[in-house]
Every structure is written in C-alpha cells, then in structure tokens.
Tab-separated table of C-alpha atoms in Angstrom:
chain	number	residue	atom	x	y	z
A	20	UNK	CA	15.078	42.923	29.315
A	21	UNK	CA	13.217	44.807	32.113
A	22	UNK	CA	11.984	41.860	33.681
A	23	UNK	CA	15.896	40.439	33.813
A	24	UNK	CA	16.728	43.963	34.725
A	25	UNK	CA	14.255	43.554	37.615
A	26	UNK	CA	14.893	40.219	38.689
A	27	UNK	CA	18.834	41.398	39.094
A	28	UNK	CA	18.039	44.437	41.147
A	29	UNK	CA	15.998	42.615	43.484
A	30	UNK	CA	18.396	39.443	43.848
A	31	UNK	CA	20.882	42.381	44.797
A	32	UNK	CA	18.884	43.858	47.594
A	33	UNK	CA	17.395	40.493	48.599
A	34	UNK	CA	21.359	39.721	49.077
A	35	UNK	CA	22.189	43.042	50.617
A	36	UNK	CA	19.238	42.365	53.983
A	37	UNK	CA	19.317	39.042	54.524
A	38	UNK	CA	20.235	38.207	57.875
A	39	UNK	CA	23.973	37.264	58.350
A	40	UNK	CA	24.424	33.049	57.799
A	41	UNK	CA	26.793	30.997	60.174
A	42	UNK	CA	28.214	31.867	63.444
A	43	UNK	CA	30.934	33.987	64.678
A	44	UNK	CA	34.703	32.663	65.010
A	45	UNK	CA	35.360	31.128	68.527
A	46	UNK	CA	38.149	28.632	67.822
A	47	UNK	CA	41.253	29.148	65.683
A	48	UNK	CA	43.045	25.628	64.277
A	49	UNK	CA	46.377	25.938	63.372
A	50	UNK	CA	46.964	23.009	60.622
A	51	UNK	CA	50.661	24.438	60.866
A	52	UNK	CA	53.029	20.959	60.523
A	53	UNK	CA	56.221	23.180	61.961
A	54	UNK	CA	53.349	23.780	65.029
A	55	UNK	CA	54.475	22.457	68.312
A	56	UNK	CA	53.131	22.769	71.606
A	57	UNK	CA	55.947	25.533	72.844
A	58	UNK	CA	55.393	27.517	69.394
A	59	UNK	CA	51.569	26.916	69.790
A	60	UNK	CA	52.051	28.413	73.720
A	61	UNK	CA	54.171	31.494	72.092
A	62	UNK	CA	51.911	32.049	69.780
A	63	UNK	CA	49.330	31.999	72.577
A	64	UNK	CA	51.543	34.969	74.420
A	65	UNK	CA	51.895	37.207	71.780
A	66	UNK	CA	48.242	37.125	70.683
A	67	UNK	CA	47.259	37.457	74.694
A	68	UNK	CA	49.735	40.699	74.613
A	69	UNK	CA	48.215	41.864	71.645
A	70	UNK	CA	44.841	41.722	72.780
A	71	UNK	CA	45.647	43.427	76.130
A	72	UNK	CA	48.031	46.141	74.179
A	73	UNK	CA	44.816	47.006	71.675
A	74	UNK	CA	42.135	47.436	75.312
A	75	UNK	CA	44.426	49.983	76.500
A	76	UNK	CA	44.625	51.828	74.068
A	77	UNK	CA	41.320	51.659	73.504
A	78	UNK	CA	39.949	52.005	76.972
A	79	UNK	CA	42.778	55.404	77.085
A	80	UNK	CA	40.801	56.244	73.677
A	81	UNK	CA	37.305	56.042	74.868
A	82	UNK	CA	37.813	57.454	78.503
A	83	UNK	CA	39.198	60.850	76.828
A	84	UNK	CA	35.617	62.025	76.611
A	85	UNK	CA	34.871	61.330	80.128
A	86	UNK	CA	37.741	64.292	81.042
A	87	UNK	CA	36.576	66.628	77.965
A	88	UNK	CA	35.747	69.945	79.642
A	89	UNK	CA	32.003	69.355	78.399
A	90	UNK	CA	31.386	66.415	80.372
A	91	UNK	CA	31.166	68.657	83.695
A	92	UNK	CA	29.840	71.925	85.187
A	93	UNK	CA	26.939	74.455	84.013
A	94	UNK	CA	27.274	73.477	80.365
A	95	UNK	CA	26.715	69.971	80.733
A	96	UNK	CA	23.561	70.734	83.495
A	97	UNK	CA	22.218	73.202	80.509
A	98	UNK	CA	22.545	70.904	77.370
A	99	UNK	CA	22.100	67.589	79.372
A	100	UNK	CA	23.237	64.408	78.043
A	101	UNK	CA	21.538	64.434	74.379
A	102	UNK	CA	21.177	68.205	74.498
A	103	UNK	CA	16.944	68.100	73.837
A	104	UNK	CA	17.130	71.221	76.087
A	105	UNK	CA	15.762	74.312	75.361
A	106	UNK	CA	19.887	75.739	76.022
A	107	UNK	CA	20.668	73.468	73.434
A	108	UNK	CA	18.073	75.333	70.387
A	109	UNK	CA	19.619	78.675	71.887
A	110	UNK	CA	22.762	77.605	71.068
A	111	UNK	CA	21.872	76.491	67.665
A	112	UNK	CA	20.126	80.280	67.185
A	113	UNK	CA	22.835	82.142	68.762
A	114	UNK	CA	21.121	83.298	71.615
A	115	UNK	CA	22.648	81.219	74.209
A	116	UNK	CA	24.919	82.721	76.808
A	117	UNK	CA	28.180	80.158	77.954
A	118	UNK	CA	28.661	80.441	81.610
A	119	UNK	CA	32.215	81.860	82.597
A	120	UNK	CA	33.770	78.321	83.567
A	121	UNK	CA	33.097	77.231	80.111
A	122	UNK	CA	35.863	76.011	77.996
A	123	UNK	CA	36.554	78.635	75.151
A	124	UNK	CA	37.363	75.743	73.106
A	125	UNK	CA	34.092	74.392	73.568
C-alpha cells in the first residue's frame, strides 16, 4: 500500500511541473451555420471594442502608481526603487525621519 501510496504522490507532482503541452490560441473558428460574413465582421467589432475597452482600463489601472505621491521627491531618492537602502531598515525600526513634502498617507 505504501508503494501505491508512493507511486500516486509522485504521478501527482510529476503532473503538477511538467512543462505546459501544446501551443497558445492564435486562431478562433467559428463552426457557427447561422455565421455569415456581416455577422462574422460584427462579431469582429465588438471583440476589437472589447479588447480596446479592457487596455484602457488597464493602462488607467497600471499608470495610477506612476502619480502615487511615492513615486517622486525625497522619499523616493531615500528608499530608491526596491528600497535596499539603509532609509528603508530605518523605516522598518522606527528610526527614520519623513521629509516634510511627504505624503501623510504614505
């Protein structure tokens, strides 16, 4: 029973890292009989809008950190970009000192 036990557990995690199989999607075939080439082309517009609705929003998303009050002045020089910095392990022990154009919130 340990050996089946064994054999299980290590078809699981043989399963769980193997690398992925096939490819990624690049085509889409609609097999749609009610598809015709001005449905097809609507389709075609509404997935287009879709796709350019979702990289706003995105693009709005990820650009928000770019304006965050951190991202500029004295703090940002002190802490740096992965905040390694010595200000950084004051911080942490409650030693540092925030300059005065720091954001409160921050």
């Amino acid at each position: 029973m340990k050996r089946e036990s064994d054999k299980e557990k290590q078809k699981r995690i043989n399963f769980a890292v193997r690398p992925p199989q096939g490819r990624s999607v690049t085509q889409v075939q609609l097999n749609d009989p009610k598809t015709t080439p001005t449905s097809e082309a609507d389709f075609r517009t509404e997935e287009e809008d879709i796709i350019k609705e979702c990289n706003a929003r995105l693009s709005q998303r990820f650009s928000l950190g770019k304006r965050a009050a951190i991202s500029h002045g004295k703090l940002l020089e002190d802490l740096g970009n992965l905040g390694d910095t010595a200000a950084a392990r004051r911080i942490l022990e409650g030693t540092y000192e925030f300059p005065e154009d720091a954001d409160p919130a921050t």
